[in-house]
Tab-separated table of C-alpha atoms in Angstrom:
chain	number	residue	atom	x	y	z
A	604	UNK	CA	63.932	8.535	-105.210
A	605	UNK	CA	65.894	9.130	-102.012
A	606	UNK	CA	67.052	5.501	-101.831
A	607	UNK	CA	69.258	5.972	-104.910
A	608	UNK	CA	71.329	8.602	-103.121
A	609	UNK	CA	72.271	6.141	-100.389
A	610	UNK	CA	72.749	3.270	-102.830
A	611	UNK	CA	75.285	5.423	-104.679
A	612	UNK	CA	77.034	6.346	-101.414
A	613	UNK	CA	77.253	2.690	-100.470
A	614	UNK	CA	78.761	1.797	-103.851
A	615	UNK	CA	81.250	4.645	-103.683
A	616	UNK	CA	82.439	4.063	-100.121
A	617	UNK	CA	82.002	0.318	-99.691
A	618	UNK	CA	85.739	-0.381	-99.359
A	619	UNK	CA	86.117	2.371	-96.758
A	620	UNK	CA	83.079	1.155	-94.810
A	621	UNK	CA	84.563	-2.336	-94.640
A	622	UNK	CA	88.081	-1.204	-93.771
A	623	UNK	CA	86.838	0.826	-90.796
A	624	UNK	CA	84.668	-1.972	-89.415
A	625	UNK	CA	84.986	-5.687	-88.554
A	626	UNK	CA	84.695	-8.767	-90.745
A	627	UNK	CA	81.660	-10.013	-88.839
A	628	UNK	CA	79.737	-6.829	-89.558
A	629	UNK	CA	80.954	-6.671	-93.158
A	630	UNK	CA	79.690	-10.196	-93.847
A	631	UNK	CA	76.050	-9.043	-93.855
A	632	UNK	CA	76.441	-5.934	-96.014
A	633	UNK	CA	75.810	-7.608	-99.377
A	634	UNK	CA	72.653	-9.314	-98.133
A	635	UNK	CA	71.462	-6.071	-96.579
A	636	UNK	CA	72.231	-4.083	-99.703
A	637	UNK	CA	70.201	-6.465	-101.875
A	638	UNK	CA	67.298	-6.287	-99.428
A	639	UNK	CA	67.411	-2.486	-99.320
A	640	UNK	CA	67.420	-2.247	-103.109
A	641	UNK	CA	64.275	-4.389	-103.248
A	642	UNK	CA	62.386	-2.752	-100.367
A	643	UNK	CA	63.602	0.796	-100.008
A	644	UNK	CA	62.348	2.700	-97.004
A	645	UNK	CA	58.907	1.900	-95.559
A	646	UNK	CA	56.106	3.950	-97.088
A	647	UNK	CA	52.726	5.155	-95.883
A	648	UNK	CA	51.171	2.567	-98.188
A	649	UNK	CA	52.284	-0.051	-95.656
A	650	UNK	CA	49.735	-0.703	-92.925
A	651	UNK	CA	52.282	-0.363	-90.111
A	652	UNK	CA	53.530	3.025	-91.370
A	653	UNK	CA	50.273	4.808	-92.138
A	654	UNK	CA	51.195	8.011	-90.320
A	655	UNK	CA	54.921	8.416	-90.993
A	656	UNK	CA	56.659	9.126	-94.293
A	657	UNK	CA	60.017	7.538	-93.506
A	658	UNK	CA	61.635	8.409	-96.844
A	659	UNK	CA	60.892	12.102	-96.278
A	660	UNK	CA	62.970	12.003	-93.089
A	661	UNK	CA	66.024	11.071	-95.191
A	662	UNK	CA	65.590	13.932	-97.681
A	663	UNK	CA	67.823	16.519	-95.933
A	664	UNK	CA	71.491	16.472	-96.889
A	665	UNK	CA	73.111	14.543	-94.032
A	666	UNK	CA	76.771	13.833	-93.419
A	667	UNK	CA	77.957	10.336	-92.454
A	668	UNK	CA	81.149	9.559	-90.560
A	669	UNK	CA	82.238	6.770	-92.881
A	670	UNK	CA	85.927	7.517	-92.233
A	671	UNK	CA	85.324	7.161	-88.463
A	672	UNK	CA	86.844	10.504	-87.493
A	673	UNK	CA	87.212	10.307	-83.694
A	674	UNK	CA	85.571	12.660	-81.224
A	675	UNK	CA	87.924	15.238	-79.724
A	676	UNK	CA	87.832	15.514	-75.966
A	677	UNK	CA	86.881	13.375	-72.997
A	678	UNK	CA	83.136	12.753	-72.713
A	679	UNK	CA	83.578	11.423	-69.181
A	680	UNK	CA	84.448	15.000	-68.223
A	681	UNK	CA	82.216	16.932	-70.624
A	682	UNK	CA	79.060	14.845	-70.312
A	683	UNK	CA	77.759	13.816	-66.929
A	684	UNK	CA	74.405	12.081	-67.024
A	685	UNK	CA	73.908	10.982	-63.442
A	686	UNK	CA	70.979	9.511	-61.581
A	687	UNK	CA	71.211	10.410	-57.879
A	688	UNK	CA	72.291	7.508	-55.668
A	689	UNK	CA	72.446	5.124	-58.643
A	690	UNK	CA	75.934	3.963	-59.544
A	691	UNK	CA	76.418	2.558	-63.014
A	692	UNK	CA	79.230	1.399	-65.232
A	693	UNK	CA	79.280	4.193	-67.792
A	694	UNK	CA	79.998	4.109	-71.540
A	695	UNK	CA	79.576	6.519	-74.439
A	696	UNK	CA	78.655	6.342	-78.103
A	697	UNK	CA	79.384	9.665	-79.790
A	698	UNK	CA	77.147	9.954	-82.833
A	699	UNK	CA	77.723	6.323	-83.910
A	700	UNK	CA	81.308	5.825	-82.748
A	701	UNK	CA	81.994	3.907	-79.545
A	702	UNK	CA	84.366	5.957	-77.380
A	703	UNK	CA	87.025	3.816	-75.706
A	704	UNK	CA	89.966	6.224	-75.313
A	705	UNK	CA	89.020	7.412	-71.812
A	706	UNK	CA	87.005	4.378	-70.784
A	707	UNK	CA	87.513	3.616	-67.073
A	708	UNK	CA	88.665	0.154	-66.096
A	709	UNK	CA	85.818	-1.973	-64.748
A	710	UNK	CA	86.244	-5.351	-63.114
A	711	UNK	CA	83.524	-7.686	-64.405
A	712	UNK	CA	83.092	-11.384	-63.626
A	713	UNK	CA	85.196	-13.667	-65.790
A	714	UNK	CA	84.047	-13.890	-69.399
A	715	UNK	CA	81.878	-10.755	-69.413
A	716	UNK	CA	82.427	-8.299	-72.255
A	717	UNK	CA	81.073	-4.749	-72.267
A	718	UNK	CA	82.310	-2.387	-74.946
A	719	UNK	CA	82.569	-1.610	-78.639
A	720	UNK	CA	81.002	-3.890	-81.216
A	721	UNK	CA	83.978	-3.684	-83.567
A	722	UNK	CA	86.308	-4.824	-80.792
A	723	UNK	CA	83.993	-7.649	-79.733
A	724	UNK	CA	83.637	-8.881	-83.317
A	725	UNK	CA	87.416	-8.977	-83.731
A	726	UNK	CA	88.136	-10.577	-80.341
A	727	UNK	CA	85.254	-13.087	-80.375
A	728	UNK	CA	84.448	-13.758	-84.048
A	729	UNK	CA	82.674	-17.092	-83.479
A	730	UNK	CA	80.360	-15.737	-80.786
A	731	UNK	CA	79.722	-12.572	-82.761
A	732	UNK	CA	78.734	-14.304	-86.000
A	733	UNK	CA	76.516	-16.687	-84.026
A	734	UNK	CA	74.329	-13.785	-82.911
A	735	UNK	CA	74.838	-10.674	-85.060
A	736	UNK	CA	71.962	-10.078	-87.439
A	737	UNK	CA	70.217	-13.350	-86.601
A	738	UNK	CA	66.980	-11.811	-85.316
A	739	UNK	CA	67.265	-8.379	-86.959
A	740	UNK	CA	65.772	-9.503	-90.254
A	741	UNK	CA	66.867	-7.265	-93.131
A	742	UNK	CA	64.366	-8.854	-95.522
A	743	UNK	CA	61.291	-7.457	-93.775
A	744	UNK	CA	62.396	-3.956	-92.823
A	745	UNK	CA	64.118	-1.428	-95.060
A	746	UNK	CA	65.431	0.595	-92.110
A	747	UNK	CA	67.100	-2.494	-90.611
A	748	UNK	CA	68.636	-3.266	-94.007
A	749	UNK	CA	69.863	0.341	-94.316
A	750	UNK	CA	71.372	0.255	-90.837
A	751	UNK	CA	73.115	-3.066	-91.467
A	752	UNK	CA	74.585	-1.698	-94.701
A	753	UNK	CA	76.186	1.325	-93.058
A	754	UNK	CA	76.768	0.487	-89.362
A	755	UNK	CA	80.488	0.206	-88.612
A	756	UNK	CA	80.514	0.031	-84.824
A	757	UNK	CA	78.155	-0.319	-81.898
A	758	UNK	CA	77.840	-1.504	-78.317
A	759	UNK	CA	77.887	-5.090	-77.032
A	760	UNK	CA	77.138	-6.712	-73.694
A	761	UNK	CA	78.032	-10.384	-73.463
A	762	UNK	CA	77.297	-12.258	-70.217
A	763	UNK	CA	78.222	-15.963	-70.191
A	764	UNK	CA	76.292	-18.764	-68.528
A	765	UNK	CA	75.467	-18.369	-64.861
A	766	UNK	CA	77.001	-14.888	-64.483
A	767	UNK	CA	75.091	-12.059	-62.806
A	768	UNK	CA	76.187	-8.474	-63.464
A	769	UNK	CA	74.939	-6.707	-60.353
A	770	UNK	CA	75.609	-3.066	-61.216
A	771	UNK	CA	73.489	-1.526	-64.008
A	772	UNK	CA	75.328	-0.597	-67.197
A	773	UNK	CA	74.649	2.847	-68.631
A	774	UNK	CA	75.223	3.873	-72.236
A	775	UNK	CA	74.971	7.543	-73.159
A	776	UNK	CA	74.317	8.281	-76.831
A	777	UNK	CA	75.473	11.787	-77.741
A	778	UNK	CA	74.472	13.550	-80.958
A	779	UNK	CA	76.973	16.317	-81.666
A	780	UNK	CA	77.748	18.046	-84.957
A	781	UNK	CA	77.945	21.506	-86.487
A	782	UNK	CA	76.071	20.299	-89.570
A	783	UNK	CA	73.223	17.908	-90.364
A	784	UNK	CA	74.253	14.405	-89.437
A	785	UNK	CA	73.076	10.809	-89.974
A	786	UNK	CA	74.156	8.087	-87.542
A	787	UNK	CA	73.649	4.322	-87.622
A	788	UNK	CA	73.924	2.601	-84.237
A	789	UNK	CA	73.948	-1.062	-83.248
A	790	UNK	CA	73.389	-2.573	-79.805
A	791	UNK	CA	73.609	-6.255	-78.931
A	792	UNK	CA	72.906	-7.881	-75.561
A	793	UNK	CA	73.726	-11.564	-75.157
A	794	UNK	CA	72.691	-13.088	-71.824
A	795	UNK	CA	73.365	-16.805	-71.847
A	796	UNK	CA	71.589	-19.367	-69.650
A	797	UNK	CA	71.056	-18.191	-66.041
A	798	UNK	CA	72.747	-14.823	-66.741
A	799	UNK	CA	71.431	-11.433	-65.593
A	800	UNK	CA	72.161	-7.879	-66.749
A	801	UNK	CA	70.580	-4.405	-66.823
A	802	UNK	CA	71.227	-1.732	-69.465
A	803	UNK	CA	70.108	1.902	-69.333
A	804	UNK	CA	70.476	3.950	-72.518
A	805	UNK	CA	70.168	7.736	-72.428
A	806	UNK	CA	69.928	9.722	-75.674
A	807	UNK	CA	71.088	13.354	-75.583
A	808	UNK	CA	71.554	16.020	-78.258
A	809	UNK	CA	74.173	18.727	-77.861
A	810	UNK	CA	74.057	20.893	-80.987
A	811	UNK	CA	71.181	22.549	-82.822
A	812	UNK	CA	71.874	20.748	-86.070
A	813	UNK	CA	69.391	18.363	-87.609
A	814	UNK	CA	70.043	14.684	-86.869
A	815	UNK	CA	68.707	11.385	-88.115
A	816	UNK	CA	69.557	8.288	-86.048
A	817	UNK	CA	68.802	4.686	-86.934
A	818	UNK	CA	69.376	2.084	-84.248
A	819	UNK	CA	69.054	-1.690	-84.315
A	820	UNK	CA	69.127	-3.568	-80.999
A	821	UNK	CA	69.273	-7.350	-80.657
A	822	UNK	CA	68.612	-8.954	-77.257
A	823	UNK	CA	69.237	-12.664	-76.735
A	824	UNK	CA	68.014	-14.136	-73.446
A	825	UNK	CA	68.999	-17.725	-72.754
A	826	UNK	CA	67.261	-20.176	-70.432
A	827	UNK	CA	66.446	-18.522	-67.069
A	828	UNK	CA	68.205	-15.326	-68.158
A	829	UNK	CA	66.988	-11.934	-66.921
A	830	UNK	CA	67.515	-8.797	-69.014
A	831	UNK	CA	66.358	-5.242	-68.288
A	832	UNK	CA	66.576	-2.753	-71.158
A	833	UNK	CA	65.687	0.886	-70.424
A	834	UNK	CA	65.727	3.484	-73.197
A	835	UNK	CA	65.378	7.209	-72.395
A	836	UNK	CA	64.865	9.711	-75.203
A	837	UNK	CA	65.909	13.233	-74.247
A	838	UNK	CA	66.771	14.550	-77.700
A	839	UNK	CA	66.083	17.914	-79.295
A	840	UNK	CA	63.086	18.559	-81.521
A	841	UNK	CA	65.446	18.491	-84.531
A	842	UNK	CA	66.102	14.783	-84.143
A	843	UNK	CA	64.483	11.959	-86.087
A	844	UNK	CA	65.047	8.619	-84.342
A	845	UNK	CA	64.166	5.314	-85.998
A	846	UNK	CA	64.792	2.282	-83.774
A	847	UNK	CA	64.198	-1.426	-84.168
A	848	UNK	CA	64.527	-3.672	-81.113
A	849	UNK	CA	64.455	-7.449	-81.514
A	850	UNK	CA	64.210	-9.905	-78.606
A	851	UNK	CA	64.683	-13.683	-78.680
A	852	UNK	CA	63.745	-15.463	-75.437
A	853	UNK	CA	64.381	-19.034	-74.355
A	854	UNK	CA	62.795	-21.153	-71.624
A	855	UNK	CA	61.911	-19.341	-68.353
A	856	UNK	CA	63.728	-16.169	-69.418
A	857	UNK	CA	62.484	-12.763	-68.284
A	858	UNK	CA	62.962	-9.644	-70.398
A	859	UNK	CA	61.806	-6.102	-69.695
A	860	UNK	CA	61.948	-3.442	-72.422
A	861	UNK	CA	60.942	0.014	-71.220
A	862	UNK	CA	61.075	3.163	-73.353
A	863	UNK	CA	60.557	6.699	-72.026
A	864	UNK	CA	60.208	9.484	-74.581
A	865	UNK	CA	60.639	12.823	-72.827
A	866	UNK	CA	61.713	14.909	-75.816
A	867	UNK	CA	62.187	14.310	-79.523
A	868	UNK	CA	61.302	15.576	-82.958
A	869	UNK	CA	60.149	12.449	-84.785
A	870	UNK	CA	60.472	9.067	-83.118
A	871	UNK	CA	59.540	5.634	-84.414
A	872	UNK	CA	60.247	2.648	-82.161
A	873	UNK	CA	59.651	-0.919	-83.319
A	874	UNK	CA	59.691	-3.854	-80.891
A	875	UNK	CA	59.618	-7.461	-82.079
A	876	UNK	CA	59.698	-10.074	-79.304
A	877	UNK	CA	59.688	-13.817	-79.881
A	878	UNK	CA	58.990	-16.090	-76.909
A	879	UNK	CA	60.732	-19.263	-78.054
A	880	UNK	CA	60.843	-21.203	-74.779
A	881	UNK	CA	58.196	-22.374	-72.333
A	882	UNK	CA	57.496	-20.169	-69.296
A	883	UNK	CA	59.218	-17.151	-70.830
A	884	UNK	CA	58.033	-13.731	-69.616
A	885	UNK	CA	58.176	-10.497	-71.614
A	886	UNK	CA	57.279	-6.948	-70.622
A	887	UNK	CA	57.272	-4.232	-73.273
A	888	UNK	CA	56.356	-0.793	-71.952
A	889	UNK	CA	56.452	2.771	-73.174
A	890	UNK	CA	55.745	6.252	-71.818
A	891	UNK	CA	55.444	9.213	-74.187
A	892	UNK	CA	55.246	12.893	-73.281
A	893	UNK	CA	55.029	14.995	-76.424
A	894	UNK	CA	54.172	18.616	-77.157
A	895	UNK	CA	54.621	21.282	-79.838
A	896	UNK	CA	54.736	19.472	-83.230
A	897	UNK	CA	56.465	16.326	-81.993
A	898	UNK	CA	55.555	12.940	-83.428
A	899	UNK	CA	56.035	9.637	-81.573
A	900	UNK	CA	55.127	6.264	-83.055
A	901	UNK	CA	55.474	2.927	-81.238
A	902	UNK	CA	54.947	-0.475	-82.831
A	903	UNK	CA	55.096	-3.632	-80.691
A	904	UNK	CA	54.752	-7.223	-81.893
A	905	UNK	CA	54.945	-10.045	-79.335
A	906	UNK	CA	54.927	-13.516	-80.841
A	907	UNK	CA	54.103	-16.459	-78.538
A	908	UNK	CA	55.609	-19.586	-80.037
A	909	UNK	CA	55.651	-21.960	-77.037
A	910	UNK	CA	53.205	-22.902	-74.237
A	911	UNK	CA	52.988	-21.388	-70.755
A	912	UNK	CA	54.435	-17.972	-71.676
A	913	UNK	CA	53.367	-14.571	-70.351
A	914	UNK	CA	53.596	-11.150	-71.958
A	915	UNK	CA	52.519	-7.632	-71.077
A	916	UNK	CA	52.321	-4.605	-73.367
A	917	UNK	CA	51.651	-1.244	-71.742
A	918	UNK	CA	51.998	2.066	-73.572
A	919	UNK	CA	50.820	5.463	-72.354
A	920	UNK	CA	50.850	8.794	-74.188
A	921	UNK	CA	50.392	12.314	-72.888
A	922	UNK	CA	49.996	14.707	-75.821
A	923	UNK	CA	49.919	18.499	-75.647
A	924	UNK	CA	49.835	21.413	-78.116
A	925	UNK	CA	49.808	19.943	-81.659
A	926	UNK	CA	51.691	16.730	-80.917
A	927	UNK	CA	50.814	13.482	-82.680
A	928	UNK	CA	51.056	9.975	-81.308
A	929	UNK	CA	50.628	6.584	-82.916
A	930	UNK	CA	50.558	3.107	-81.403
A	931	UNK	CA	50.160	-0.277	-83.047
A	932	UNK	CA	50.328	-3.267	-80.730
A	933	UNK	CA	50.097	-6.825	-81.930
A	934	UNK	CA	50.045	-10.071	-79.978
A	935	UNK	CA	50.133	-13.352	-81.849
A	936	UNK	CA	49.580	-16.697	-80.144
A	937	UNK	CA	50.677	-19.575	-82.336
A	938	UNK	CA	48.777	-22.857	-82.575
A	939	UNK	CA	51.061	-24.740	-80.182
A	940	UNK	CA	51.328	-21.937	-77.611
A	941	UNK	CA	48.672	-23.228	-75.240
A	942	UNK	CA	48.316	-21.794	-71.698
A	943	UNK	CA	49.493	-18.383	-72.940
A	944	UNK	CA	48.720	-15.300	-70.885
A	945	UNK	CA	49.053	-12.071	-72.880
A	946	UNK	CA	47.843	-8.610	-71.956
A	947	UNK	CA	47.918	-5.406	-73.950
A	948	UNK	CA	46.912	-1.906	-72.895
A	949	UNK	CA	47.215	1.493	-74.557
A	950	UNK	CA	46.021	4.582	-72.656
A	951	UNK	CA	46.245	8.055	-74.129
A	952	UNK	CA	45.717	11.483	-72.624
A	953	UNK	CA	45.100	14.329	-75.073
A	954	UNK	CA	45.505	17.556	-73.116
A	955	UNK	CA	44.695	19.863	-76.038
A	956	UNK	CA	42.006	19.453	-78.733
A	957	UNK	CA	44.682	20.059	-81.399
A	958	UNK	CA	46.528	16.810	-80.600
A	959	UNK	CA	46.108	13.635	-82.639
A	960	UNK	CA	46.322	10.055	-81.452
A	961	UNK	CA	46.091	6.943	-83.632
A	962	UNK	CA	45.880	3.543	-81.972
A	963	UNK	CA	45.466	0.010	-83.260
A	964	UNK	CA	45.543	-2.879	-80.754
A	965	UNK	CA	45.488	-6.337	-82.319
A	966	UNK	CA	45.221	-9.949	-81.171
A	967	UNK	CA	45.875	-12.987	-83.365
A	968	UNK	CA	45.059	-16.160	-81.460
A	969	UNK	CA	45.471	-19.599	-83.005
A	970	UNK	CA	45.434	-21.595	-79.744
A	971	UNK	CA	42.265	-22.402	-77.792
A	972	UNK	CA	43.496	-22.485	-74.158
A	973	UNK	CA	44.737	-18.960	-73.495
A	974	UNK	CA	44.058	-15.833	-71.454
A	975	UNK	CA	44.463	-12.756	-73.642
A	976	UNK	CA	43.107	-9.242	-73.508
A	977	UNK	CA	43.624	-5.809	-74.985
A	978	UNK	CA	42.349	-2.416	-73.967
A	979	UNK	CA	42.389	1.085	-75.408
A	980	UNK	CA	41.390	4.438	-73.934
A	981	UNK	CA	41.861	7.912	-75.385
A	982	UNK	CA	40.509	11.046	-73.781
A	983	UNK	CA	41.139	14.222	-71.847
A	984	UNK	CA	41.649	14.791	-68.147
A	985	UNK	CA	38.757	13.605	-66.001
A	986	UNK	CA	36.794	16.762	-65.237
A	987	UNK	CA	35.087	15.137	-62.235
A	988	UNK	CA	38.449	14.190	-60.724
A	989	UNK	CA	39.765	17.671	-61.452
A	990	UNK	CA	36.710	19.247	-59.793
A	991	UNK	CA	37.119	16.980	-56.775
A	992	UNK	CA	40.735	18.012	-56.261
A	993	UNK	CA	39.949	21.703	-56.728
A	994	UNK	CA	37.071	21.436	-54.252
A	995	UNK	CA	39.658	20.341	-51.686
A	996	UNK	CA	41.543	23.601	-52.148
A	997	UNK	CA	44.132	22.354	-54.632
A	998	UNK	CA	44.998	24.951	-57.328
A	999	UNK	CA	43.950	24.041	-60.862
A	1000	UNK	CA	47.468	23.610	-62.302
A	1001	UNK	CA	48.551	21.522	-59.324
A	1002	UNK	CA	45.459	19.343	-59.682
A	1003	UNK	CA	46.156	18.865	-63.396
A	1004	UNK	CA	49.743	17.908	-62.611
A	1005	UNK	CA	48.632	15.373	-60.008
A	1006	UNK	CA	46.240	13.705	-62.455
A	1007	UNK	CA	48.851	13.525	-65.199
A	1008	UNK	CA	51.411	12.045	-62.821
A	1009	UNK	CA	48.920	9.433	-61.660
A	1010	UNK	CA	48.220	8.583	-65.288
A	1011	UNK	CA	51.917	8.013	-66.008
A	1012	UNK	CA	52.577	5.940	-62.911
A	1013	UNK	CA	51.565	2.602	-64.429
A	1014	UNK	CA	54.489	2.438	-66.843
A	1015	UNK	CA	56.984	3.578	-64.223
A	1016	UNK	CA	55.876	0.770	-61.923
A	1017	UNK	CA	57.503	-1.643	-64.358
A	1018	UNK	CA	60.928	-0.067	-63.774
A	1019	UNK	CA	62.872	-2.634	-61.724
A	1020	UNK	CA	65.598	-0.291	-60.479
A	1021	UNK	CA	64.168	1.698	-57.570
A	1022	UNK	CA	66.514	4.681	-57.815
A	1023	UNK	CA	65.947	4.918	-61.549
A	1024	UNK	CA	62.201	4.828	-60.936
A	1025	UNK	CA	62.492	7.747	-58.497
A	1026	UNK	CA	64.502	9.739	-61.026
A	1027	UNK	CA	62.001	9.063	-63.785
A	1028	UNK	CA	59.146	10.259	-61.588
A	1029	UNK	CA	61.088	13.497	-61.123
A	1030	UNK	CA	61.670	13.856	-64.879
A	1031	UNK	CA	57.993	13.221	-65.591
A	1032	UNK	CA	56.993	15.957	-63.144
A	1033	UNK	CA	59.436	18.418	-64.739
A	1034	UNK	CA	58.166	17.593	-68.200
A	1035	UNK	CA	54.545	18.122	-67.200
A	1036	UNK	CA	55.503	21.470	-65.694
A	1037	UNK	CA	56.950	22.546	-69.034
A	1038	UNK	CA	60.539	22.321	-67.827
A	1039	UNK	CA	63.312	20.537	-69.686
A	1040	UNK	CA	63.578	16.917	-68.647
A	1041	UNK	CA	67.253	16.723	-67.740
A	1042	UNK	CA	68.905	13.615	-66.469
A	1043	UNK	CA	70.857	14.309	-63.295
A	1044	UNK	CA	73.864	16.636	-63.352
A	1045	UNK	CA	74.353	16.636	-67.103
A	1046	UNK	CA	77.016	19.229	-67.882
A	1047	UNK	CA	75.692	19.576	-71.409
A	1048	UNK	CA	72.053	20.147	-70.521
A	1049	UNK	CA	72.749	22.825	-67.937
């Protein structure tokens, strides 16, 4: 039983884990440990994990940086992940350690905090304990419980009432190690009433070691708040990434969550969004391009709790070679959530007959005055469209590329940063051409 190995590690190093973290994070470890002992990792016997053996991903002998050994060097020099013509405020998490030694000074509006979770928890203990772990429920997810047991640092954005952060914030996650490595990351975005902020996360892998990354993200959007959360996976095929993103929305808030998987080994992304205030709007989107033996699994659950809310789920997969994709989308409209508008769509393109795609769209509607729909399509390239393009003198490979790009465009249209959208279109084209999807002038990727 692989869980026992990590239970023993937790027992052995508990004092060290606490001493290298903050009191606010330590306060949830006992609860998380009890929950993990009861649940363990999710198994294929669970309906939502039919196609992924999570415990098997933890079987390799991974190292953990419990002693918080710092990264040597300056990532601001070594790692450049730039999007042309898009200026961002840039931060780094190296494995699961927030890097603040070479952090440039940024002038934010009064009250805004952007930086390490440990620092935020120590400087703002009351605010931190008010939010940390409140929507990331350890009792219903063994991976969340595991992450909460071991996470010692993370990344926090706090935007107080009425403040708008104009410039996008960019966080680069770097996986770097000479041996197999396990990292546990936390991200928390707190946008109070009438606040606005945009976060772009880019995942990169430097070394050829095997990595396992768990990540728990909590997004709190107050009344009239606007939050954009973009997540780009550009890892190696030796990476297993298990993420859980939780969103809590209040009245008239607007939240966009957009994931782009360009390269990975095994990826499981969970999204749980609760619309807790009237007129809240949520957009949860995903674009997957997978080949070789890659596996990408997305699970999205949008829960409408109040009237007059709107949600959109849109996930698209392009699978090649022997890649496998899985999507489970669930929309629940509670009894009191009248006048709900909720739309779900999953479209999948299987380029090769050796690919596998599993999809399960679901609607649970307990209100009687709603507009809800879900749609699912899985197939190969349209031969009639391909013939039409070729009949106009377009070479076969170019015609195929054009059709695949058109297929992907729907998800990219939900990107609300124009220069980021242009860059993503370029990365999609490179990926379809079989080139490495590299983000800007990354010194590591070159």
